[in-house]
Amino acid sequence: MTETLKAVLYMNQFFGGIGGEDKAGIEPLAKAGAIGPGLLFREFLDPHVEITATVICGDNYFCERMDDAGEAVFLLIEGYAPDLVLAGPAFNAGRYGMACGAVCASVTRRMAIPAVTGMYPHNPGVEAFRKDIYIVETKGSVAGMRDGVASMSRLALKLARGEPIGTPEEEGYIPRGLRRNYFASETGASRAVTSLLNKLKGKSFITEYAMPVFDRVKPVLPVKSTGEITIALITSGGIVPKGNPDRVESSSATRYGRYDINGLARLAPETHETVHGGYDQTYANEDPNRVLPLDAVRDLEREGRIGRLYPYYYATVGNGTSVANAGRFAREIARELVRDGVQAVIITST
Amino acid sequence: MAKEIERAGVPAVHICSIVPISRTVGANRIVPAVAIPHPLGNPAKSGDEERLLRRALVEKALQALETDIEEQTVF
Amino acid sequence: MTVLELGRIPIQDVDWGRKTVVEGRVLQIHREGFIEEIRGHDSRITGVEAHIARPGESARILPVKDVIEPRVKVKGRGGVFPGLISGVETVGTGRTHVLKGCSVVTAGQIVGVQEGLIDMSGPGACYCRFSNLLNIVLVIDVKQGITRHEHEETLRLAGLRAAAYLGEAGRAPAPDHVDRFEVHGLSGSPREGADLPGVVYVYMLLSQGLLHDTYLYGHDVKNLLPTMISATEVMDGAIVSGNCVSACDKNTTYHHQNNPIIGELFRRDGTDLRFLGTIVANANVTLQDKIRSAEYAVKLAALLGPDGAVISKEGFGNPDADAMMYCKGLEEKGIRTVIITDEFAGVDGASQSLADTTPEADAVISTGNANERILLPAMERVIGDMRVIERMAGGVSGSLSRDGIRVELQAILGATNELGFETLSAREE
């Protein structure tokens, strides 16, 4: 006989029965048992799940101080030691969607229990949180309440029981933008020819990977003169001190290194090497300056064309390193550089 | 990487061999390098020629950092 | 019209014996003769061990350099693996026998990082069809002090010699089954099914230096301008792999010999499509070379007058740029394309899968996310060298534990092969 699971629900001021827009600034609070939509949840969750409590927070209060409010809500939820959390559904309400997303994300991450919410696909909460949590697809208004609650409950129960979760179509959640492997019934070669033939016949054809659109950053203003500033060097060519003390991986790097070059005039094969496995390493190992041009940079620094070279360089491996990791490394590195007054960066890649 | 550095407000220049990839991923200031295994070198040349080549690429990178641009630019 | 008959001799077991011969469905190998043939007269080889790994065994082979299928030219011009262990006469006609169900695998002390593994059982075995073959594994030691280029060449040639030697045992027996492949010429005479769509195959070969190279009739493909081949030439080993780094999406010689795209296009030739021709192209390390090859390959493809093209890739990262160039060039000429590629979407699948993209690539077949992790249990027998796993692609430090090893699919040979050899795919969830 399986034990009844305990659930905590999260809602905003309106669904929590406190008030309308005028109450959107209320601080987080908890009430015992199920309230409002909670009664509908109970219909789909009985008898396996008991709704222990409902945590409520004003949409404005949450969104105006997401970190602090998020923490307060999390602590309230944690206090009940639930087995699963359900938030919303938020339909197309943007602030509510962001709050539900944030609550579920922190519960998923910090308590390792399922936390499910429901939103309309255009809710900004979807773009912000879909990679981190399961967001069930709902209609754009409360007309979709019953279906939304039903889908959320079904998915939450599956997650809580550790059952395998199927595709977005099968389970009713919004695609998370995560790539998941599976074994097809035919080989890639066979699927390719079939897809091409359909394309040539003007029929609908399968593409298994839709080309992404990469976001752009507006170019940052240039520096007036590189002779007046501190410049830092970064490489994704995997140049590290000989022996690879930080054990940067030769592919799919999960870490990067930060290396002291204070007073070093050039790199040399005795002191440095490349760990990037994605290209013929011979030339880089013969002369690491071919990938990280320290010798040329020092010459230019001495001549005053570069004001000062930052005394550390950063290295990672571009080979197979996911774009997400590369982004994360860059953000961390950027923080340090800004802190230390670096005003421009030269990045070298293979 | 260049894109994320620029997002933090620091101008960045990317020296790389496969310019289309740098473009696609979103670097703004791009300097084409020599070849994948030796972006700032050329083993087919003499040591002196290589050093001059390397210096020229770095100088181009500095020039890129000093140039005002509206969109992705290959220098 | 060129015709190749491929006779399959099914091999259901391999054993050491007094002669190298096929008896029924068993390949007997005379060990001493075999090893002597492998050593050839190559003084760089200091030791050869030969092992047999059977499907279902608790055995792991690593690091793998190449997998080669034993074949023999029974009739017709040339010999197998032309330009490397046979002369350079054009192959792909006449008759060739194949020992089906077995392979030669070269393994050995590591040359460079990122060489792959084959598990003969367990969860890793589903990702690689080599787990279902009777693998004759060669562990070859070489002289100290030779260069890495020489080391790679030594192992490559030794593996080919081994496969050719075993292939000889297939010369006499009558094959169970003979497939007939017809390559139609470019002559204007109409043939059956003239109203069917014409399809060309653009076959990209990696050509990026040590452990990233490919050979066509023994010619290093780095120095290749895209050219045409008769699809049957690969069946005689005209394309040989010098490639094994980041094992998941490198084409071994076995993959080239058994190119599934060529197989599929032949299968459907005359019924669903007209297989117009095969263009081999490369993927070099400079932008100018990439553009030159793309322009050239597209020009050749267009000469054949196709309606569509299948593009296969090898490797990831910078070769994504080549694939996109081929795709864009062909589509701009009105030749519709499909690309077969794997993905590097990060361990959680959340990352951008390809290093380069182009909007024209609207038909893409995915052979899976190579960053996905898998826990491979400890095996009773390791042929090769276990310690290398931590330095292997996707083997993060600490991945070696008593319960087994946690690696990315990258480390499994052929797991995300981009000729579409396997059934692995990825979808968005």
PDB file of N, CA, C and O in Angstrom, chain C residues 302-334:
ATOM      1  N   ALA C 302      25.931  19.867 -59.432  1.00  0.00           N
ATOM      2  CA  ALA C 302      25.005  20.489 -60.377  1.00  0.00           C
ATOM      3  C   ALA C 302      25.165  19.912 -61.780  1.00  0.00           C
ATOM      4  O   ALA C 302      24.184  19.770 -62.513  1.00  0.00           O
ATOM      5  N   LEU C 303      26.395  19.519 -62.125  1.00  0.00           N
ATOM      6  CA  LEU C 303      26.636  18.930 -63.451  1.00  0.00           C
ATOM      7  C   LEU C 303      25.834  17.659 -63.661  1.00  0.00           C
ATOM      8  O   LEU C 303      25.510  17.284 -64.788  1.00  0.00           O
ATOM      9  N   LEU C 304      25.522  16.971 -62.542  1.00  0.00           N
ATOM     10  CA  LEU C 304      24.780  15.714 -62.656  1.00  0.00           C
ATOM     11  C   LEU C 304      23.281  15.957 -62.806  1.00  0.00           C
ATOM     12  O   LEU C 304      22.517  15.021 -62.997  1.00  0.00           O
ATOM     13  N   GLY C 305      22.861  17.188 -62.646  1.00  0.00           N
ATOM     14  CA  GLY C 305      21.450  17.525 -62.834  1.00  0.00           C
ATOM     15  C   GLY C 305      20.493  16.915 -61.822  1.00  0.00           C
ATOM     16  O   GLY C 305      19.409  16.458 -62.170  1.00  0.00           O
ATOM     17  N   PRO C 306      20.875  16.900 -60.526  1.00  0.00           N
ATOM     18  CA  PRO C 306      19.988  16.240 -59.567  1.00  0.00           C
ATOM     19  C   PRO C 306      18.835  17.127 -59.116  1.00  0.00           C
ATOM     20  O   PRO C 306      18.886  18.341 -59.265  1.00  0.00           O
ATOM     21  N   ASP C 307      17.828  16.477 -58.563  1.00  0.00           N
ATOM     22  CA  ASP C 307      16.757  17.230 -57.906  1.00  0.00           C
ATOM     23  C   ASP C 307      17.098  17.416 -56.434  1.00  0.00           C
ATOM     24  O   ASP C 307      16.713  18.395 -55.815  1.00  0.00           O
ATOM     25  N   GLY C 308      17.787  16.416 -55.888  1.00  0.00           N
ATOM     26  CA  GLY C 308      18.084  16.480 -54.465  1.00  0.00           C
ATOM     27  C   GLY C 308      19.448  15.894 -54.140  1.00  0.00           C
ATOM     28  O   GLY C 308      20.051  15.195 -54.960  1.00  0.00           O
ATOM     29  N   ALA C 309      19.924  16.187 -52.930  1.00  0.00           N
ATOM     30  CA  ALA C 309      21.213  15.681 -52.497  1.00  0.00           C
ATOM     31  C   ALA C 309      21.155  15.285 -51.027  1.00  0.00           C
ATOM     32  O   ALA C 309      20.527  15.966 -50.212  1.00  0.00           O
ATOM     33  N   VAL C 310      21.824  14.165 -50.716  1.00  0.00           N
ATOM     34  CA  VAL C 310      22.018  13.791 -49.321  1.00  0.00           C
ATOM     35  C   VAL C 310      23.420  14.234 -48.956  1.00  0.00           C
ATOM     36  O   VAL C 310      24.368  13.955 -49.693  1.00  0.00           O
ATOM     37  N   ILE C 311      23.552  14.942 -47.846  1.00  0.00           N
ATOM     38  CA  ILE C 311      24.868  15.404 -47.392  1.00  0.00           C
ATOM     39  C   ILE C 311      25.199  14.683 -46.095  1.00  0.00           C
ATOM     40  O   ILE C 311      24.414  14.739 -45.133  1.00  0.00           O
ATOM     41  N   SER C 312      26.339  13.999 -46.056  1.00  0.00           N
ATOM     42  CA  SER C 312      26.750  13.404 -44.778  1.00  0.00           C
ATOM     43  C   SER C 312      27.964  14.146 -44.271  1.00  0.00           C
ATOM     44  O   SER C 312      28.763  14.659 -45.038  1.00  0.00           O
ATOM     45  N   LYS C 313      28.072  14.180 -42.968  1.00  0.00           N
ATOM     46  CA  LYS C 313      29.122  14.931 -42.291  1.00  0.00           C
ATOM     47  C   LYS C 313      30.059  13.971 -41.593  1.00  0.00           C
ATOM     48  O   LYS C 313      29.745  12.787 -41.417  1.00  0.00           O
ATOM     49  N   GLU C 314      31.162  14.497 -41.138  1.00  0.00           N
ATOM     50  CA  GLU C 314      32.004  13.722 -40.227  1.00  0.00           C
ATOM     51  C   GLU C 314      32.552  14.696 -39.201  1.00  0.00           C
ATOM     52  O   GLU C 314      32.986  15.791 -39.560  1.00  0.00           O
ATOM     53  N   GLY C 315      32.504  14.319 -37.948  1.00  0.00           N
ATOM     54  CA  GLY C 315      33.017  15.228 -36.927  1.00  0.00           C
ATOM     55  C   GLY C 315      31.999  16.275 -36.539  1.00  0.00           C
ATOM     56  O   GLY C 315      30.856  16.265 -36.988  1.00  0.00           O
ATOM     57  N   PHE C 316      32.435  17.197 -35.698  1.00  0.00           N
ATOM     58  CA  PHE C 316      31.529  18.249 -35.226  1.00  0.00           C
ATOM     59  C   PHE C 316      32.327  19.514 -34.987  1.00  0.00           C
ATOM     60  O   PHE C 316      33.552  19.491 -34.984  1.00  0.00           O
ATOM     61  N   GLY C 317      31.618  20.602 -34.778  1.00  0.00           N
ATOM     62  CA  GLY C 317      32.306  21.872 -34.551  1.00  0.00           C
ATOM     63  C   GLY C 317      32.589  22.510 -35.890  1.00  0.00           C
ATOM     64  O   GLY C 317      31.663  22.799 -36.638  1.00  0.00           O
ATOM     65  N   ASN C 318      33.862  22.686 -36.218  1.00  0.00           N
ATOM     66  CA  ASN C 318      34.134  23.380 -37.479  1.00  0.00           C
ATOM     67  C   ASN C 318      33.581  22.657 -38.704  1.00  0.00           C
ATOM     68  O   ASN C 318      33.154  23.308 -39.648  1.00  0.00           O
ATOM     69  N   PRO C 319      33.489  21.315 -38.757  1.00  0.00           N
ATOM     70  CA  PRO C 319      32.845  20.690 -39.922  1.00  0.00           C
ATOM     71  C   PRO C 319      31.374  21.048 -40.088  1.00  0.00           C
ATOM     72  O   PRO C 319      30.805  20.843 -41.165  1.00  0.00           O
ATOM     73  N   ASP C 320      30.752  21.570 -39.038  1.00  0.00           N
ATOM     74  CA  ASP C 320      29.370  22.031 -39.189  1.00  0.00           C
ATOM     75  C   ASP C 320      29.338  23.153 -40.218  1.00  0.00           C
ATOM     76  O   ASP C 320      28.383  23.284 -40.989  1.00  0.00           O
ATOM     77  N   ALA C 321      30.400  23.969 -40.216  1.00  0.00           N
ATOM     78  CA  ALA C 321      30.459  25.078 -41.177  1.00  0.00           C
ATOM     79  C   ALA C 321      30.515  24.542 -42.602  1.00  0.00           C
ATOM     80  O   ALA C 321      29.847  25.069 -43.498  1.00  0.00           O
ATOM     81  N   ASP C 322      31.308  23.480 -42.823  1.00  0.00           N
ATOM     82  CA  ASP C 322      31.375  22.892 -44.171  1.00  0.00           C
ATOM     83  C   ASP C 322      29.999  22.398 -44.601  1.00  0.00           C
ATOM     84  O   ASP C 322      29.536  22.673 -45.707  1.00  0.00           O
ATOM     85  N   ALA C 323      29.356  21.644 -43.717  1.00  0.00           N
ATOM     86  CA  ALA C 323      28.054  21.078 -44.073  1.00  0.00           C
ATOM     87  C   ALA C 323      27.075  22.177 -44.459  1.00  0.00           C
ATOM     88  O   ALA C 323      26.308  22.039 -45.426  1.00  0.00           O
ATOM     89  N   MET C 324      27.097  23.268 -43.699  1.00  0.00           N
ATOM     90  CA  MET C 324      26.178  24.365 -43.990  1.00  0.00           C
ATOM     91  C   MET C 324      26.508  25.018 -45.331  1.00  0.00           C
ATOM     92  O   MET C 324      25.622  25.425 -46.080  1.00  0.00           O
ATOM     93  N   MET C 325      27.810  25.093 -45.650  1.00  0.00           N
ATOM     94  CA  MET C 325      28.197  25.667 -46.945  1.00  0.00           C
ATOM     95  C   MET C 325      27.722  24.787 -48.094  1.00  0.00           C
ATOM     96  O   MET C 325      27.228  25.281 -49.109  1.00  0.00           O
ATOM     97  N   TYR C 326      27.895  23.470 -47.961  1.00  0.00           N
ATOM     98  CA  TYR C 326      27.431  22.567 -49.014  1.00  0.00           C
ATOM     99  C   TYR C 326      25.918  22.721 -49.185  1.00  0.00           C
ATOM    100  O   TYR C 326      25.395  22.810 -50.298  1.00  0.00           O
ATOM    101  N   CYS C 327      25.241  22.748 -48.040  1.00  0.00           N
ATOM    102  CA  CYS C 327      23.779  22.836 -48.071  1.00  0.00           C
ATOM    103  C   CYS C 327      23.328  24.113 -48.766  1.00  0.00           C
ATOM    104  O   CYS C 327      22.515  24.087 -49.689  1.00  0.00           O
ATOM    105  N   LYS C 328      23.874  25.229 -48.327  1.00  0.00           N
ATOM    106  CA  LYS C 328      23.467  26.517 -48.868  1.00  0.00           C
ATOM    107  C   LYS C 328      23.758  26.572 -50.361  1.00  0.00           C
ATOM    108  O   LYS C 328      22.908  26.986 -51.160  1.00  0.00           O
ATOM    109  N   GLY C 329      24.966  26.130 -50.749  1.00  0.00           N
ATOM    110  CA  GLY C 329      25.356  26.165 -52.159  1.00  0.00           C
ATOM    111  C   GLY C 329      24.415  25.346 -53.024  1.00  0.00           C
ATOM    112  O   GLY C 329      23.990  25.778 -54.107  1.00  0.00           O
ATOM    113  N   LEU C 330      24.078  24.142 -52.550  1.00  0.00           N
ATOM    114  CA  LEU C 330      23.193  23.276 -53.341  1.00  0.00           C
ATOM    115  C   LEU C 330      21.790  23.862 -53.416  1.00  0.00           C
ATOM    116  O   LEU C 330      21.183  23.941 -54.480  1.00  0.00           O
ATOM    117  N   GLU C 331      21.257  24.287 -52.268  1.00  0.00           N
ATOM    118  CA  GLU C 331      19.899  24.830 -52.252  1.00  0.00           C
ATOM    119  C   GLU C 331      19.790  26.056 -53.156  1.00  0.00           C
ATOM    120  O   GLU C 331      18.792  26.250 -53.850  1.00  0.00           O
ATOM    121  N   GLU C 332      20.838  26.872 -53.159  1.00  0.00           N
ATOM    122  CA  GLU C 332      20.796  28.069 -54.009  1.00  0.00           C
ATOM    123  C   GLU C 332      20.748  27.717 -55.486  1.00  0.00           C
ATOM    124  O   GLU C 332      20.283  28.508 -56.308  1.00  0.00           O
ATOM    125  N   LYS C 333      21.218  26.497 -55.813  1.00  0.00           N
ATOM    126  CA  LYS C 333      21.140  26.047 -57.200  1.00  0.00           C
ATOM    127  C   LYS C 333      19.856  25.272 -57.453  1.00  0.00           C
ATOM    128  O   LYS C 333      19.703  24.637 -58.491  1.00  0.00           O
ATOM    129  N   GLY C 334      18.964  25.272 -56.491  1.00  0.00           N
ATOM    130  CA  GLY C 334      17.707  24.565 -56.678  1.00  0.00           C
ATOM    131  C   GLY C 334      17.791  23.076 -56.398  1.00  0.00           C
ATOM    132  O   GLY C 334      16.869  22.325 -56.698  1.00  0.00           O
TER     133      GLY C 334
END
